[in-house]
Amino acid sequence: MVNRPDMLPILSAKGVRLQLVDGRELIDGMSSWWSVIHGYNHPALNAAVHRQMDRVAHVMFGGLTHPAAVELAELLLKVVPSNLETIFFADSGSVAVEVAIKMAWQYWHARGETDKRRLLTIRGGYHGDTTGAMSVCDPERGMHHLFSAVLPQQLFAEVPSCRFGQPCDDEQIASFTAVLRRQQAEIAAVILEPIVQGAGGMRFYSADYLRRVRQLCDEHNVLLILDEIATGFGRTGKYFACEHAAVHPDIMCLGKALTGGYLTMAATLSTREIADTISQNGEGLFMHGPTFMANPIACAVAAASLELLASGDWTSQVRRIEEVLTAELESCRGVAGVADVRVLGAIGVVELDLPLDVPRAQSLFVDAGVWLRPFGNLLYTMPPYVISDDDLRQVTTVIQHVVRDQSELWAS
Ligand SMILES: *Cc1c(COP(=O)(O)O)cnc(C)c1O
């Protein structure tokens, strides 16, 4: 790999601190793309990896199983929406989304409804980097618009205009309702990120909107896939974001924080009815089997992460982070060039009117001892839940500083 000056080499990490090769330290405000919720180098997670390593690092998951997968499945089933009873362990978030889409297709195929092949989603979404997942990302402003011409053509409704905490009236869901009514006969599933649209724009939308989506899917014979890869495991203040709306999906995707950010691992869960329909018809099994499916070390560390969450401390940690972010980021609202400030759970976002000068922002962050990675118009933080108030204030102080710096840059 070329040693680029804008790439920082990390030697080690502990808690919320990244140690650079040259001895400098950075407070991590990103949780390594939102996954390292318990912090780096956690003794309980390290121990789980070591323990499993000494038993078996990997074994194929076809015709064989292992206790780490069974234990993880049991722990997951205790926390997910109660209608979800079966689990498919995949190896990354994008694959979990592919699996969810294939489950929906195979389900309708098994029921003889072979026209139901398309997906409906909302604009502004992000569901991963593989072909099926890319096809449901925002088709114009997302990072995959370059590939639009070669992707399966899916159906898109407008971004919900009703914000989190607000009700959603007929008008605000009209675009979604219209597509669903018109094309239900060819729609296999609706796929959405519940409440928080992450990498597609860090927007928080109304729980009422999500409730109405659930109702509309039921009325129109369409499955609902919720992609909780970014929102799962406490990030929004609820264990899963769908709990804000008291909604149960038919299929759910998990990833990112599942292993506490230690290893790549994801899961796709479904109802018993979907799993049984697939396995009692046609091929008799779900047609997907990745080589590293249910890797034992990943399962063991995921189980250890769920046990840390089960102790319950995350609820007060996330609430405290929400309070500090709300108090500290609010001051950015008045600054020229700031379009919006929003906080939900352990997510703080400052949206600007214009795209940031990212290299300039990056060097200010690093000089202040903080690691953040803004994109487009968005400055945001999603810190590990274990961050202290002082460290979090160091993160928000540098966000305030960068907002003012960019604002002055545009004014000059
Ligand atoms: C990150 C993400 C994915 C993709 O997960 P990878 O592990 O990067 O493949 C899918 N959906 C959402 C909502 C995500 O945030």
Short mmCIF file of C-alpha atoms and ligand atoms in Angstrom, two decimals:
data_model
loop_
_atom_site.label_atom_id
_atom_site.label_comp_id
_atom_site.label_asym_id
_atom_site.label_seq_id
_atom_site.Cartn_x
_atom_site.Cartn_y
_atom_site.Cartn_z
CA MET A 1 0.00 0.00 0.00
CA VAL A 2 1.21 3.47 -0.81
CA ASN A 3 2.02 5.46 2.30
CA ARG A 4 -0.19 8.50 1.78
CA PRO A 5 0.44 11.48 4.04
CA ASP A 6 -3.30 11.74 4.78
CA MET A 7 -3.44 8.15 6.09
CA LEU A 8 -2.65 7.81 9.77
CA PRO A 9 -0.93 4.57 10.85
CA ILE A 10 -2.47 3.15 14.04
CA LEU A 11 -0.23 0.98 16.22
CA SER A 12 -2.68 0.08 18.98
CA ALA A 13 -5.87 1.22 20.66
CA LYS A 14 -7.39 1.07 24.12
CA GLY A 15 -10.77 2.29 25.35
CA VAL A 16 -11.63 5.29 23.17
CA ARG A 17 -8.01 6.13 22.29
CA LEU A 18 -6.16 5.30 19.10
CA GLN A 19 -2.36 5.28 19.38
CA LEU A 20 -0.45 6.37 16.30
CA VAL A 21 2.89 4.87 15.31
CA ASP A 22 4.56 8.22 16.07
CA GLY A 23 3.25 8.22 19.64
CA ARG A 24 0.35 10.66 19.20
CA GLU A 25 -3.09 9.73 20.56
CA LEU A 26 -6.53 10.40 19.13
CA ILE A 27 -9.90 10.18 20.87
CA ASP A 28 -12.11 8.13 18.57
CA GLY A 29 -15.42 9.82 17.76
CA MET A 30 -16.29 7.29 15.01
CA SER A 31 -16.22 3.88 16.77
CA SER A 32 -14.58 2.55 13.60
CA TRP A 33 -17.67 3.08 11.48
CA TRP A 34 -20.00 2.83 14.47
CA SER A 35 -19.04 -0.70 15.48
CA VAL A 36 -16.67 -0.44 18.48
CA ILE A 37 -19.39 0.30 21.03
CA HIS A 38 -17.51 -1.02 24.11
CA GLY A 39 -14.17 0.58 23.18
CA TYR A 40 -10.96 -1.00 21.89
CA ASN A 41 -8.96 -3.77 23.51
CA HIS A 42 -11.75 -4.71 25.90
CA PRO A 43 -10.66 -7.42 28.40
CA ALA A 44 -13.89 -9.44 28.17
CA LEU A 45 -13.94 -9.36 24.36
CA ASN A 46 -10.22 -10.17 24.13
CA ALA A 47 -10.76 -13.14 26.47
CA ALA A 48 -13.64 -14.45 24.34
CA VAL A 49 -11.44 -14.37 21.23
CA HIS A 50 -8.55 -16.14 22.99
CA ARG A 51 -10.84 -18.81 24.46
CA GLN A 52 -12.42 -19.62 21.13
CA MET A 53 -9.10 -19.53 19.29
CA ASP A 54 -7.79 -22.32 21.53
CA ARG A 55 -10.85 -24.48 20.70
CA VAL A 56 -11.36 -23.97 16.98
CA ALA A 57 -10.77 -20.85 14.89
CA HIS A 58 -13.00 -21.91 12.04
CA VAL A 59 -15.03 -24.84 10.84
CA MET A 60 -17.49 -25.06 7.96
CA PHE A 61 -21.13 -24.41 8.90
CA GLY A 62 -22.68 -26.81 6.39
CA GLY A 63 -23.59 -30.13 8.02
CA LEU A 64 -21.66 -29.02 11.12
CA THR A 65 -22.45 -26.61 13.90
CA HIS A 66 -20.64 -25.39 17.03
CA PRO A 67 -21.49 -24.13 20.53
CA ALA A 68 -20.37 -20.54 19.83
CA ALA A 69 -23.03 -20.17 17.11
CA VAL A 70 -25.70 -21.80 19.28
CA GLU A 71 -24.89 -19.56 22.22
CA LEU A 72 -24.92 -16.43 20.06
CA ALA A 73 -28.25 -17.44 18.50
CA GLU A 74 -29.79 -17.97 21.95
CA LEU A 75 -28.56 -14.58 23.17
CA LEU A 76 -29.80 -12.82 20.03
CA LEU A 77 -33.24 -14.38 20.22
CA LYS A 78 -33.65 -12.91 23.71
CA VAL A 79 -33.21 -9.33 22.47
CA VAL A 80 -34.66 -9.16 18.94
CA PRO A 81 -38.36 -8.48 18.20
CA SER A 82 -40.27 -11.53 19.43
CA ASN A 83 -41.68 -12.52 16.00
CA LEU A 84 -38.17 -13.16 14.64
CA GLU A 85 -37.24 -16.77 15.34
CA THR A 86 -34.67 -17.87 12.78
CA ILE A 87 -31.17 -16.57 12.14
CA PHE A 88 -28.78 -16.71 9.21
CA PHE A 89 -25.18 -15.78 10.11
CA ALA A 90 -23.51 -13.88 7.29
CA ASP A 91 -20.04 -12.42 7.06
CA SER A 92 -20.68 -8.70 6.55
CA GLY A 93 -23.48 -6.18 6.58
CA SER A 94 -23.75 -6.03 2.80
CA VAL A 95 -24.05 -9.81 2.64
CA ALA A 96 -26.75 -9.73 5.35
CA VAL A 97 -28.69 -7.35 3.08
CA GLU A 98 -28.18 -9.64 0.05
CA VAL A 99 -29.41 -12.54 2.18
CA ALA A 100 -32.49 -10.58 3.26
CA ILE A 101 -33.32 -9.76 -0.37
CA LYS A 102 -32.81 -13.36 -1.47
CA MET A 103 -35.01 -14.58 1.40
CA ALA A 104 -37.81 -12.30 0.23
CA TRP A 105 -37.43 -13.50 -3.36
CA GLN A 106 -37.26 -17.16 -2.41
CA TYR A 107 -40.26 -16.76 -0.09
CA TRP A 108 -42.50 -15.40 -2.86
CA HIS A 109 -41.10 -17.92 -5.32
CA ALA A 110 -42.02 -20.72 -2.90
CA ARG A 111 -45.53 -19.30 -2.71
CA GLY A 112 -45.81 -19.27 -6.48
CA GLU A 113 -45.90 -15.46 -6.65
CA THR A 114 -42.99 -15.16 -9.02
CA ASP A 115 -43.86 -11.65 -10.18
CA LYS A 116 -42.97 -10.29 -6.75
CA ARG A 117 -39.34 -9.49 -7.47
CA ARG A 118 -38.84 -5.76 -6.95
CA LEU A 119 -37.88 -3.83 -3.87
CA LEU A 120 -39.32 -0.55 -2.64
CA THR A 121 -37.29 1.79 -0.46
CA ILE A 122 -36.95 5.48 0.35
CA ARG A 123 -34.39 7.84 -1.10
CA GLY A 124 -31.44 8.81 1.08
CA GLY A 125 -30.80 5.23 2.20
CA TYR A 126 -27.62 3.20 2.45
CA HIS A 127 -27.58 -0.60 2.58
CA GLY A 128 -24.08 -1.66 1.56
CA ASP A 129 -21.65 -2.08 -1.30
CA THR A 130 -22.60 -5.31 -3.10
CA THR A 131 -24.88 -5.35 -6.14
CA GLY A 132 -28.24 -6.07 -4.53
CA ALA A 133 -27.47 -3.75 -1.61
CA MET A 134 -26.29 -0.99 -3.97
CA SER A 135 -29.56 -1.22 -5.90
CA VAL A 136 -31.47 0.05 -2.84
CA CYS A 137 -29.02 2.82 -1.89
CA ASP A 138 -29.97 6.36 -2.86
CA PRO A 139 -29.79 6.27 -6.68
CA GLU A 140 -28.67 9.87 -7.18
CA ARG A 141 -26.89 11.34 -4.21
CA GLY A 142 -25.48 8.15 -2.71
CA MET A 143 -21.93 6.91 -3.14
CA HIS A 144 -23.07 4.33 -5.74
CA HIS A 145 -24.87 6.59 -8.25
CA LEU A 146 -22.02 5.85 -10.67
CA PHE A 147 -23.30 2.27 -10.95
CA SER A 148 -27.00 3.09 -11.42
CA ALA A 149 -27.06 1.96 -15.05
CA VAL A 150 -25.89 -1.58 -14.28
CA LEU A 151 -27.96 -2.20 -11.14
CA PRO A 152 -31.38 -3.86 -10.89
CA GLN A 153 -33.95 -1.07 -11.08
CA GLN A 154 -35.78 -0.75 -7.78
CA LEU A 155 -38.59 1.55 -6.67
CA PHE A 156 -37.92 4.69 -4.64
CA ALA A 157 -40.23 6.87 -2.57
CA GLU A 158 -39.31 10.37 -1.39
CA VAL A 159 -37.22 10.89 1.77
CA PRO A 160 -39.66 11.21 4.70
CA SER A 161 -40.15 14.91 5.45
CA CYS A 162 -41.50 14.25 8.96
CA ARG A 163 -38.66 14.41 11.44
CA PHE A 164 -38.05 12.19 14.44
CA GLY A 165 -40.38 13.22 17.27
CA GLN A 166 -43.01 14.55 14.84
CA PRO A 167 -46.18 12.85 13.64
CA CYS A 168 -46.51 11.84 10.00
CA ASP A 169 -49.67 12.73 8.08
CA ASP A 170 -51.06 11.20 4.85
CA GLU A 171 -49.37 13.87 2.77
CA GLN A 172 -45.93 13.06 4.20
CA ILE A 173 -46.18 9.38 3.28
CA ALA A 174 -48.10 9.92 0.02
CA SER A 175 -45.15 9.17 -2.27
CA PHE A 176 -44.50 5.84 -0.54
CA THR A 177 -48.19 4.93 -0.47
CA ALA A 178 -48.63 5.72 -4.16
CA VAL A 179 -45.80 3.44 -5.32
CA LEU A 180 -46.90 0.62 -3.02
CA ARG A 181 -50.54 0.80 -4.20
CA ARG A 182 -49.63 1.00 -7.85
CA GLN A 183 -46.98 -1.73 -7.93
CA GLN A 184 -47.73 -4.10 -5.06
CA ALA A 185 -48.13 -7.07 -7.42
CA GLU A 186 -44.45 -6.86 -8.38
CA ILE A 187 -43.02 -5.78 -4.99
CA ALA A 188 -41.37 -8.52 -2.92
CA ALA A 189 -40.35 -6.33 0.00
CA VAL A 190 -39.87 -2.87 1.37
CA ILE A 191 -36.37 -2.32 2.77
CA LEU A 192 -35.59 0.57 5.10
CA GLU A 193 -33.16 1.72 7.74
CA PRO A 194 -35.50 2.25 10.71
CA ILE A 195 -35.56 5.84 12.12
CA VAL A 196 -31.96 6.74 11.20
CA GLN A 197 -30.70 6.91 7.63
CA GLY A 198 -26.97 6.53 8.18
CA ALA A 199 -24.33 6.75 5.46
CA GLY A 200 -26.97 8.09 3.03
CA GLY A 201 -27.28 11.37 4.95
CA MET A 202 -27.61 10.92 8.73
CA ARG A 203 -31.32 11.81 8.77
CA PHE A 204 -33.69 10.90 11.63
CA TYR A 205 -37.29 10.40 10.55
CA SER A 206 -40.63 10.03 12.31
CA ALA A 207 -41.48 6.82 14.17
CA ASP A 208 -45.01 7.42 12.97
CA TYR A 209 -43.79 7.10 9.37
CA LEU A 210 -42.26 3.71 10.17
CA ARG A 211 -45.49 2.57 11.89
CA ARG A 212 -47.45 3.52 8.80
CA VAL A 213 -44.99 1.69 6.54
CA ARG A 214 -45.55 -1.47 8.60
CA GLN A 215 -49.31 -1.08 8.27
CA LEU A 216 -49.14 -0.42 4.52
CA CYS A 217 -46.90 -3.48 3.96
CA ASP A 218 -49.46 -5.65 5.78
CA GLU A 219 -52.34 -4.21 3.78
CA HIS A 220 -50.56 -4.73 0.45
CA ASN A 221 -49.03 -8.18 0.93
CA VAL A 222 -45.43 -6.98 0.92
CA LEU A 223 -42.65 -8.04 3.33
CA LEU A 224 -40.85 -5.47 5.49
CA ILE A 225 -37.07 -5.76 5.80
CA LEU A 226 -35.51 -3.50 8.43
CA ASP A 227 -31.79 -2.86 8.08
CA GLU A 228 -30.63 -2.33 11.69
CA ILE A 229 -26.95 -2.71 10.75
CA ALA A 230 -26.14 0.87 11.82
CA THR A 231 -28.86 1.37 14.42
CA GLY A 232 -28.84 -1.96 16.27
CA PHE A 233 -27.38 -2.56 19.74
CA GLY A 234 -28.34 0.68 21.43
CA ARG A 235 -27.01 3.40 19.14
CA THR A 236 -30.30 5.34 18.95
CA GLY A 237 -31.15 4.94 22.64
CA LYS A 238 -33.27 1.80 22.11
CA TYR A 239 -31.77 -1.66 21.71
CA PHE A 240 -33.12 -1.65 18.15
CA ALA A 241 -34.37 1.47 16.37
CA CYS A 242 -37.64 -0.26 15.38
CA GLU A 243 -38.56 -0.14 19.09
CA HIS A 244 -39.06 3.64 18.77
CA ALA A 245 -42.07 2.79 16.60
CA ALA A 246 -43.01 -0.50 18.32
CA VAL A 247 -42.78 -2.15 14.90
CA HIS A 248 -41.74 -5.72 14.11
CA PRO A 249 -40.07 -6.41 10.75
CA ASP A 250 -40.53 -9.65 8.79
CA ILE A 251 -36.79 -9.76 8.14
CA MET A 252 -34.06 -7.89 10.02
CA CYS A 253 -30.39 -7.31 9.19
CA LEU A 254 -27.75 -6.87 11.89
CA GLY A 255 -24.04 -6.14 11.58
CA LYS A 256 -21.51 -3.46 12.54
CA ALA A 257 -21.71 -3.45 16.40
CA LEU A 258 -22.76 -7.13 16.54
CA THR A 259 -19.22 -8.21 17.47
CA GLY A 260 -18.44 -5.03 19.39
CA GLY A 261 -16.41 -4.06 16.32
CA TYR A 262 -13.93 -6.93 16.68
CA LEU A 263 -14.60 -9.02 13.59
CA THR A 264 -16.68 -8.97 10.47
CA MET A 265 -19.96 -10.74 11.12
CA ALA A 266 -23.61 -10.07 10.42
CA ALA A 267 -26.96 -11.75 10.77
CA THR A 268 -30.26 -11.86 8.94
CA LEU A 269 -33.27 -12.87 11.01
CA SER A 270 -36.72 -13.84 9.81
CA THR A 271 -40.08 -15.00 11.04
CA ARG A 272 -40.82 -18.70 11.37
CA GLU A 273 -43.36 -18.40 8.55
CA ILE A 274 -40.77 -17.11 6.07
CA ALA A 275 -38.19 -19.74 7.07
CA ASP A 276 -40.75 -22.57 6.91
CA THR A 277 -42.17 -21.46 3.56
CA ILE A 278 -38.66 -21.44 2.10
CA SER A 279 -37.64 -24.79 3.56
CA GLN A 280 -40.88 -26.65 2.81
CA ASN A 281 -40.98 -25.80 -0.88
CA GLY A 282 -38.85 -26.06 -4.00
CA GLU A 283 -35.20 -26.60 -3.17
CA GLY A 284 -36.07 -27.23 0.46
CA LEU A 285 -33.43 -24.90 1.80
CA PHE A 286 -32.33 -21.31 1.58
CA MET A 287 -29.91 -20.94 -1.32
CA HIS A 288 -26.99 -19.14 0.28
CA GLY A 289 -23.87 -20.50 2.00
CA PRO A 290 -20.82 -18.30 2.45
CA THR A 291 -17.51 -20.06 3.26
CA PHE A 292 -16.99 -18.21 6.53
CA MET A 293 -20.63 -18.32 7.63
CA ALA A 294 -20.90 -18.29 11.46
CA ASN A 295 -17.15 -18.09 12.03
CA PRO A 296 -16.65 -19.38 15.60
CA ILE A 297 -14.33 -16.58 16.79
CA ALA A 298 -16.74 -13.95 15.47
CA CYS A 299 -19.65 -15.78 17.14
CA ALA A 300 -17.76 -15.98 20.45
CA VAL A 301 -16.87 -12.30 20.53
CA ALA A 302 -20.41 -11.33 19.45
CA ALA A 303 -21.81 -13.40 22.33
CA ALA A 304 -19.41 -11.65 24.72
CA SER A 305 -20.51 -8.26 23.36
CA LEU A 306 -24.19 -9.14 23.86
CA GLU A 307 -23.37 -10.16 27.43
CA LEU A 308 -21.76 -6.76 28.06
CA LEU A 309 -24.92 -5.13 26.70
CA ALA A 310 -27.08 -7.37 28.89
CA SER A 311 -25.50 -5.79 31.99
CA GLY A 312 -27.56 -2.75 30.94
CA ASP A 313 -24.97 0.01 31.38
CA TRP A 314 -25.37 1.04 27.75
CA THR A 315 -28.73 2.69 28.42
CA SER A 316 -27.29 5.23 30.85
CA GLN A 317 -24.13 5.63 28.76
CA VAL A 318 -26.11 6.42 25.60
CA ARG A 319 -28.46 8.74 27.52
CA ARG A 320 -25.47 10.64 28.95
CA ILE A 321 -23.87 10.92 25.49
CA GLU A 322 -27.18 12.22 24.10
CA GLU A 323 -27.32 14.88 26.85
CA VAL A 324 -23.75 16.06 26.27
CA LEU A 325 -24.13 16.08 22.47
CA THR A 326 -27.41 18.01 22.73
CA ALA A 327 -25.95 20.59 25.10
CA GLU A 328 -22.67 21.05 23.22
CA LEU A 329 -23.68 20.89 19.55
CA GLU A 330 -26.66 23.21 19.93
CA SER A 331 -24.29 26.22 19.86
CA CYS A 332 -23.46 25.39 16.22
CA ARG A 333 -27.03 26.14 15.14
CA GLY A 334 -26.60 29.90 14.92
CA VAL A 335 -23.38 29.77 12.90
CA ALA A 336 -23.62 30.97 9.27
CA GLY A 337 -23.57 28.00 6.90
CA VAL A 338 -25.11 25.55 9.37
CA ALA A 339 -28.28 23.97 7.95
CA ASP A 340 -29.23 21.75 10.88
CA VAL A 341 -28.08 20.23 14.17
CA ARG A 342 -29.57 16.92 15.30
CA VAL A 343 -28.90 14.43 18.05
CA LEU A 344 -30.43 11.03 18.72
CA GLY A 345 -28.96 8.60 21.23
CA ALA A 346 -25.20 8.40 20.68
CA ILE A 347 -25.38 10.13 17.28
CA GLY A 348 -24.61 13.83 16.88
CA VAL A 349 -24.84 15.53 13.49
CA VAL A 350 -24.10 19.04 12.24
CA GLU A 351 -25.31 19.48 8.66
CA LEU A 352 -23.80 22.33 6.67
CA ASP A 353 -25.18 24.16 3.64
CA LEU A 354 -22.18 23.23 1.51
CA PRO A 355 -19.74 20.33 1.25
CA LEU A 356 -16.90 20.57 3.76
CA ASP A 357 -13.27 21.01 2.92
CA VAL A 358 -12.54 17.55 4.32
CA PRO A 359 -8.69 17.58 4.31
CA ARG A 360 -8.73 20.92 6.13
CA ALA A 361 -11.27 19.67 8.68
CA GLN A 362 -9.32 16.45 9.11
CA SER A 363 -6.08 18.22 10.00
CA LEU A 364 -7.87 20.42 12.56
CA PHE A 365 -9.37 17.31 14.15
CA VAL A 366 -6.07 15.49 14.34
CA ASP A 367 -4.24 18.55 15.71
CA ALA A 368 -6.86 18.66 18.47
CA GLY A 369 -6.35 14.95 19.23
CA VAL A 370 -9.66 13.72 17.84
CA TRP A 371 -10.58 11.23 15.11
CA LEU A 372 -13.66 12.05 13.02
CA ARG A 373 -14.42 11.43 9.36
CA PRO A 374 -16.96 13.83 7.90
CA PHE A 375 -18.52 13.31 4.47
CA GLY A 376 -20.36 15.61 2.09
CA ASN A 377 -22.12 18.34 4.11
CA LEU A 378 -22.03 16.31 7.29
CA LEU A 379 -19.93 16.55 10.41
CA TYR A 380 -20.94 13.86 12.81
CA THR A 381 -19.86 11.74 15.76
CA MET A 382 -20.92 8.26 16.86
CA PRO A 383 -18.52 7.58 19.74
CA PRO A 384 -18.01 4.34 21.69
CA TYR A 385 -20.60 4.16 24.51
CA VAL A 386 -17.79 4.09 27.11
CA ILE A 387 -16.52 7.59 26.24
CA SER A 388 -16.17 9.88 29.30
CA ASP A 389 -17.87 13.29 29.42
CA ASP A 390 -14.49 15.04 29.24
CA ASP A 391 -13.40 13.09 26.18
CA LEU A 392 -16.77 13.66 24.53
CA ARG A 393 -16.48 17.41 25.20
CA GLN A 394 -13.09 17.34 23.49
CA VAL A 395 -14.85 15.84 20.46
CA THR A 396 -17.70 18.39 20.47
CA THR A 397 -15.30 21.31 21.06
CA VAL A 398 -13.36 20.46 17.93
CA ILE A 399 -16.62 20.00 15.98
CA GLN A 400 -17.64 23.53 17.06
CA HIS A 401 -14.22 24.81 16.05
CA VAL A 402 -14.35 23.16 12.61
CA VAL A 403 -17.88 24.45 11.99
CA ARG A 404 -16.71 28.02 12.69
CA ASP A 405 -13.59 27.52 10.59
CA GLN A 406 -15.59 26.28 7.58
CA SER A 407 -18.10 29.09 8.06
CA GLU A 408 -15.29 31.69 8.00
CA LEU A 409 -13.73 29.96 4.99
CA TRP A 410 -16.98 30.38 3.02
CA ALA A 411 -17.43 33.98 4.16
CA SER A 412 -13.94 34.98 2.99
C1 LIG B 1 -22.61 -0.28 7.04
C2 LIG B 1 -23.98 -0.61 6.60
C3 LIG B 1 -24.23 -1.68 5.72
C4 LIG B 1 -23.13 -2.50 5.11
O1 LIG B 1 -22.38 -3.20 6.05
P1 LIG B 1 -20.88 -3.67 5.68
O2 LIG B 1 -20.47 -4.49 6.85
O3 LIG B 1 -20.09 -2.43 5.49
O4 LIG B 1 -20.98 -4.47 4.42
C5 LIG B 1 -25.55 -1.95 5.40
N1 LIG B 1 -26.57 -1.22 5.90
C6 LIG B 1 -26.37 -0.19 6.75
C7 LIG B 1 -27.53 0.56 7.28
C8 LIG B 1 -25.06 0.16 7.11
O5 LIG B 1 -24.87 1.20 7.93
#
